[in-house]
Amino acid sequence: MVEIANSAAVRRASLEDVIGNRPQAAAALPDGGGFVPLTAVAASQWRRLAERAVEPNGYYLPDWELAVNASARGRTGVSALSAWSDASSAQDGEARMIGLLPVISMWRAWKIPLPALVSADPYGTLCTPLLDSDMAEDAVVRLLRAAREAGAHALILRDVSLNGAAMNGLDEALRQGGMRPLVLHSHLRACLDATRDADELLRDALGAKKLKELRRQRHRLAEQGAVRFDVARTPENVARAVEIFLVLEASGWKARRGTALAQDDGDAGFVRRAAVSLAQTGQCEIVTLRAGSTPVAAAIVLRHRDRAFYFKLGVDERFAKLSPGVQLTLDLTRHLCADPAITLADSTASADHPMINPIWRGRMKIADVLIPLRRSDPVVSLIHAAMSLRRLVREPARRAVRFIRKRQEQSS
């Protein structure tokens, strides 16, 4: 039973406390952290933190998130919580960034006027904060302090890996402060154990009968010309491949639904900028399946540390009966399993995704988590109740939308 805060607590959490209406600090402070515009975060420090991150997140790499923040529809103007080490503890005498979480207000996220900060949507379904592997718990403590100093009573982390190293650090820091995180919602999503032999993995996942049918479809596809799997890695090749991806993604049901990246100049601009920038550091590649000279499927894959992230897939729906998206995913599976630098690939797909779930049989537990910032804070109970009510009201509509989308995806 969720405890409802008393009326005095409600008054304390009124609009003057809403984070979205509070002025932001001008710059992050290296004496512990800060709440600043995302554009005020030093990109060089951000990149160094990403190299040391206790848990990878390709969607919070600076070249990705800054591109999202610059032009992506509904995702610009983001703030950030940052945590810094003490200068006295560094070998060179300079403070270093040890934690980063892009955030927006609860009002901006859901039009709920309560004092909480919410992890910013990076156009990918993973919002795990970046924490320094050498100072993860200290980074958590300082990020939470920065959130309190900004006026927040809670943090809401959307789409985080519930059993990952970052959440373990959060759990421990909260435990030491006499608090615990509250899981608002969780689900399982597909991932790939890239340390396995790809052919063995695919046989186990799909079985001989399904693989035979897919080989038959591939032979049919080859009637258009030799089937080829290409990987674009250099900035020049990625710049060309991203245009192919944008055309394919906008050629089918995503365009009819109005969610194709190419349908919005800001979205298309973000993905062009991010893909090319990340290719310069080997953190983005675009894979394309061709039948002769015709691209039939393409996907963007991000790379961070030992992990890959399957961002989005576009297919030519004229070949839908030959399963071009599945064919590309089979080749991508072999590609990732053959790469010793990658141990895990996150599908970043929805729960029960009809295409990826039967192929990638690993599962990650992903959750939305409420992080209290003070012990025994009645406002946190109010925030929890508001989120529970929101989910209760929205869930029937979400199930209907998922059903419709699943049918559309199955036909592509």
C-alpha atoms as one frame of an Amber mdcrd trajectory, in Angstrom:
protein
   0.000   0.000   0.000   1.452   3.359  -1.026   1.362   5.868   1.786  -0.174
   9.175   0.662   1.631  12.247   1.955  -0.283  14.578   4.245  -1.541  17.966
   3.082   1.424  19.834   4.569   3.802  17.733   2.495   1.700  18.364  -0.585
   1.995  22.110  -0.018   5.776  21.789   0.351   5.850  20.012  -3.018   3.849
  22.696  -4.783   4.847  24.456  -7.978   7.570  26.634  -6.487   9.534  23.413
  -5.856   9.103  21.941  -9.325  12.520  21.457 -10.859  11.388  22.591 -14.276
  10.681  26.071 -12.904  13.924  26.506 -10.995  16.902  28.412 -12.450  19.885
  26.245 -13.328  23.410  26.818 -12.162  25.746  28.278 -14.746  28.392  25.557
 -14.612  29.240  22.273 -12.970  31.387  22.585  -9.866  34.376  20.229  -9.491
  34.004  20.241  -5.691  31.333  17.571  -5.757  29.026  18.024  -8.728  26.342
  20.200 -10.143  23.044  20.576 -11.945  23.746  22.265 -15.246  22.638  22.499
 -18.869  23.938  19.460 -20.735  25.847  21.716 -23.098  27.868  23.042 -20.134
  29.405  19.618 -19.462  32.993  19.426 -20.717  32.962  16.906 -23.567  36.573
  15.883 -22.904  35.799  14.965 -19.283  32.634  13.203 -20.427  34.580  11.081
 -22.916  37.149  10.117 -20.303  34.374   9.108 -17.917  32.761   6.975 -20.650
  36.066   5.135 -21.083  36.055   4.266 -17.362  32.313   3.598 -16.984  31.429
   0.716 -14.686  28.583  -0.206 -17.053  28.419   0.666 -20.768  25.628   2.769
 -22.224  26.037   3.721 -25.876  23.116   6.147 -25.660  24.828   8.311 -23.043
  28.070   8.631 -24.987  28.727  12.354 -25.496  28.669  12.299 -29.289  25.280
  10.574 -29.218  23.531  12.441 -26.421  24.815  15.873 -27.457  23.499  15.251
 -30.979  20.125  14.215 -29.546  20.121  17.306 -27.332  20.926  19.568 -30.285
  18.024  18.721 -32.576  15.997  15.556 -31.829  12.265  16.131 -31.669  11.112
  16.725 -28.081  14.523  15.850 -26.634  16.458  19.128 -26.729  17.367  21.452
 -23.855  18.328  18.670 -21.426  20.102  19.258 -18.105  22.701  17.077 -16.395
  23.678  15.942 -12.941  27.438  15.621 -12.700  29.712  14.282  -9.976  33.402
  15.122  -9.572  36.245  13.697  -7.550  38.162  15.792  -5.050  41.178  17.462
  -6.642  43.330  16.427  -3.667  42.737  12.731  -4.426  43.853  12.946  -8.063
  47.435  12.205  -9.061  47.629  15.326 -11.234  45.895  17.516  -8.648  42.862
  18.094 -10.889  39.298  16.979 -10.216  37.822  14.502 -12.686  34.242  13.738
 -13.601  33.150  10.476 -11.944  29.422  10.477 -12.670  26.969  11.844 -15.204
  23.212  11.571 -15.706  21.272  13.658 -18.268  17.937  14.673 -16.717  14.697
  16.579 -17.235  11.991  17.622 -14.782   9.034  15.427 -13.908   6.813  18.177
 -15.278   8.541  18.040 -18.646   8.509  14.245 -18.724   4.847  13.673 -17.839
   3.271  17.042 -16.915   3.276  16.021 -13.247   4.072  19.042 -11.006   6.171
  17.273  -8.397   9.832  17.880  -7.419  11.632  14.994  -9.111  14.247  14.687
 -11.824  13.857  12.068 -14.556  16.568  10.494 -16.704  16.510  12.126 -20.130
  15.346  10.100 -23.129  18.414   9.602 -25.377  16.363   8.240 -28.303  17.323
   4.773 -27.135  15.770   2.673 -24.415  18.654   2.720 -21.944  19.257   5.447
 -19.351  21.878   3.817 -17.139  24.034   6.630 -15.667  27.752   6.745 -16.361
  29.693   5.970 -13.178  33.463   5.774 -12.807  34.432   2.130 -12.273  37.002
   3.120  -9.631  34.623   5.380  -7.684  31.107   4.133  -8.491  29.593   4.465
  -5.008  31.219   7.855  -4.433  29.856   8.981  -7.818  26.350   7.909  -6.789
  26.563   9.775  -3.486  27.642  12.965  -5.258  25.016  12.670  -8.000  22.301
  12.296  -5.373  23.688  15.295  -3.505  23.607  17.369  -6.683  19.969  16.368
  -7.229  19.053  17.379  -3.668  20.821  20.707  -4.057  18.824  21.288  -7.259
  15.630  20.961  -5.192  14.600  17.435  -6.126  13.089  14.967  -3.678  13.590
  11.962  -5.945  15.234  10.683  -9.108  13.324   8.529 -11.556  15.589   6.404
 -13.728  13.824   5.123 -16.827  15.001   2.005 -18.636  17.972   0.974 -16.511
  19.540  -2.472 -16.280  18.179  -3.651 -12.945  20.944  -6.181 -12.291  23.784
  -4.154 -13.762  26.820  -2.681 -12.045  25.402   0.859 -12.011  22.241  -0.186
 -10.152  24.376  -2.220  -7.755  26.276   0.973  -6.941  23.019   2.861  -6.440
  21.634   0.105  -4.205  24.715   0.141  -1.979  24.837   3.928  -1.673  21.139
   4.059  -0.766  21.505   1.193   1.721  24.252   3.034   3.535  21.951   6.064
   3.706  19.110   3.986   5.140  17.071   4.030   1.911  16.197   1.706  -0.939
  15.139   2.119  -4.572  11.538   1.449  -5.587  10.958  -0.460  -8.833   8.060
   1.169 -10.672   7.946  -1.250 -13.590  10.203  -3.925 -15.030  10.345  -6.184
 -18.062  12.714  -8.556 -19.823  14.255  -7.737 -23.175  16.369  -9.650 -25.618
  20.149  -9.623 -25.581  22.898 -11.615 -27.276  25.685 -13.518 -25.547  28.325
 -12.657 -28.137  30.896 -14.963 -26.561  29.079 -17.988 -27.998  29.543 -19.601
 -31.391  26.990 -17.902 -33.651  25.903 -20.939 -35.639  25.391 -23.006 -32.490
  23.484 -20.145 -30.878  21.199 -19.745 -33.900  20.525 -23.479 -34.101  19.568
 -23.536 -30.431  17.371 -20.458 -30.809  15.571 -21.157 -34.072  15.834 -24.877
 -34.688  16.629 -26.699 -37.911  13.175 -26.249 -39.486  13.121 -22.441 -39.100
  16.712 -22.091 -40.293  15.858 -24.147 -43.377  12.956 -21.835 -44.154  15.184
 -18.776 -43.728  17.760 -20.282 -46.096  14.995 -20.817 -48.639  13.962 -17.154
 -48.301  17.580 -16.074 -48.687  17.856 -18.071 -51.940  14.716 -16.311 -53.156
  16.260 -12.976 -52.208  19.379 -13.916 -54.196  17.233 -13.986 -57.328  17.568
 -10.176 -57.209  21.361 -10.512 -57.128  24.050 -11.867 -54.832  23.144 -11.313
 -51.159  25.854  -9.348 -49.343  26.261  -8.142 -45.750  28.234  -4.883 -45.560
  29.595  -3.103 -42.493  30.276   0.650 -42.686  32.808   1.756 -40.073  34.713
   4.811 -41.324  33.071   8.239 -41.023  32.877   8.522 -44.822  31.225   5.124
 -45.255  28.909   5.681 -42.284  27.810   9.033 -43.745  26.745   7.236 -46.936
  25.198   4.279 -45.134  23.103   6.427 -42.806  21.304   7.885 -45.833  20.432
   4.371 -47.004  19.190   3.541 -43.511  17.004   6.663 -43.366  15.385   5.852
 -46.710  14.686   2.240 -45.729  13.330   3.129 -42.299  10.929   5.639 -43.850
   9.683   3.231 -46.521   7.235   1.231 -44.450   5.030   1.107 -41.376   7.221
   3.459 -39.336   6.524   6.201 -41.862   2.804   5.410 -41.780   2.931   5.716
 -38.001   4.891   8.965 -38.238   7.907   7.720 -36.269  10.539   7.357 -38.996
  13.613   9.476 -38.310  13.600  10.964 -41.820  10.160  12.453 -41.237  11.551
  15.118 -38.919  14.503  17.310 -39.858  15.700  17.439 -36.261  15.623  13.667
 -35.853  17.358  13.063 -39.176  19.954  15.697 -38.307  20.688  14.134 -34.944
  21.254  10.637 -36.315  23.460  11.894 -39.155  25.610  13.896 -36.745  25.780
  11.187 -34.071  26.582   8.300 -36.407  29.442  10.088 -38.150  30.890  11.498
 -34.911  30.852   8.116 -33.184  32.359   6.420 -36.243  35.443   8.588 -35.716
  36.088   6.722 -32.448  34.916   3.300 -33.664  31.696   3.484 -31.641  29.157
   3.305 -34.442  28.762   1.067 -37.460  25.928   0.676 -39.945  25.203  -2.784
 -41.291  23.428  -3.208 -44.623  22.039  -6.257 -46.393  22.006  -6.009 -50.183
  20.513  -8.172 -52.894  22.661  -7.276 -55.868  22.856  -3.485 -55.839  19.580
  -3.075 -53.898  19.741  -2.394 -50.132  16.955  -4.430 -48.530  17.722  -3.820
 -44.834  20.013  -1.603 -42.737  20.606  -1.035 -39.049  22.593   1.277 -36.790
  24.712  -0.389 -34.103  26.467   1.529 -31.327  29.496   0.193 -29.469  30.645
   1.123 -25.963  33.358  -0.782 -24.163  32.556  -4.509 -24.558  28.905  -3.997
 -25.446  26.941  -3.380 -28.650  23.541  -1.678 -28.907  21.104  -2.504 -31.721
  19.528   0.924 -32.243  17.102   0.792 -35.159  16.344  -1.317 -38.205  14.988
  -0.232 -41.581  13.770  -2.619 -44.290  12.512  -2.422 -47.849   8.968  -3.691
 -47.435   8.776  -4.770 -51.060  10.785  -7.791 -49.869   8.826  -8.304 -46.640
   7.853 -11.904 -47.485  11.557 -12.790 -47.601  12.218 -11.483 -44.059  15.006
  -8.970 -44.835  15.114  -7.722 -41.242  15.553 -11.242 -39.904  18.177 -12.016
 -42.549  20.142  -8.920 -41.545  19.850  -9.829 -37.859  21.235 -13.326 -38.513
  24.262 -11.801 -40.253  24.641  -9.230 -37.482  24.592 -12.046 -34.919  27.452
 -13.785 -36.710  29.302 -10.477 -37.057  29.090  -9.677 -33.333  29.908 -13.201
 -32.165  33.031 -13.152 -34.343  34.245  -9.914 -32.715  36.350 -10.647 -29.593
  35.858  -7.055 -28.403  32.096  -7.590 -27.898  30.768  -9.858 -25.140  27.118
  -8.720 -25.030  24.703  -7.059 -27.435  21.641  -5.251 -26.070  18.700  -5.337
 -28.477  17.274  -2.194 -26.787  13.955  -3.539 -28.104  10.568  -3.576 -26.452
   9.458  -6.515 -24.324   8.130  -9.434 -26.382   9.536  -7.993 -29.609   8.334
 -10.418 -32.314  11.455 -10.258 -34.490  14.417 -10.171 -32.106  13.119 -12.254
 -29.190  13.156 -15.634 -31.002  16.708 -14.990 -32.301  18.469 -13.454 -29.289
  17.403 -15.687 -26.409  19.379 -13.945 -23.649  17.337 -11.655 -21.395  18.121
  -8.455 -19.507  15.893  -7.126 -16.731  15.092  -3.499 -17.520  13.234  -1.272
 -15.075  11.987   2.194 -14.229  13.265   2.930 -10.726  12.362   5.610  -8.183
  15.372   6.788  -6.148  14.543   8.649  -2.903  16.920  11.453  -1.974  16.027
  11.769   1.729  15.026   9.227   4.362  11.341   9.041   5.339  10.361  11.772
   2.888   6.555  11.905   2.479   6.956  13.654  -0.867   8.552  10.483  -2.254
   5.358   8.609  -1.345   3.398  11.226  -3.259   5.670  10.855  -6.301   5.344
   7.059  -6.095   1.551   7.300  -5.925   1.460   9.664  -8.910   3.561   7.278
 -11.007   1.416   4.292  -9.992  -1.764   6.162 -10.944  -0.260   7.234 -14.257
   0.598   3.646 -15.112  -2.850   2.392 -14.075  -4.530   4.898 -16.390  -2.166
   4.410 -19.332  -1.607   0.648 -19.306  -4.763  -0.411 -21.216  -3.942   2.054
 -24.013  -0.307   0.932 -24.062  -1.331  -2.721 -24.432  -3.532  -1.821 -27.394
  -0.721   0.143 -29.051   1.775  -2.709 -28.477  -0.659  -5.180 -30.054  -1.084
  -3.018 -33.152   2.657  -2.393 -33.480   3.460  -6.080 -33.060   1.119  -6.948
 -35.922   2.768  -4.260 -38.079   6.276  -5.468 -37.238   5.373  -9.088 -37.924
   4.267  -8.143 -41.435   7.532  -6.290 -42.193
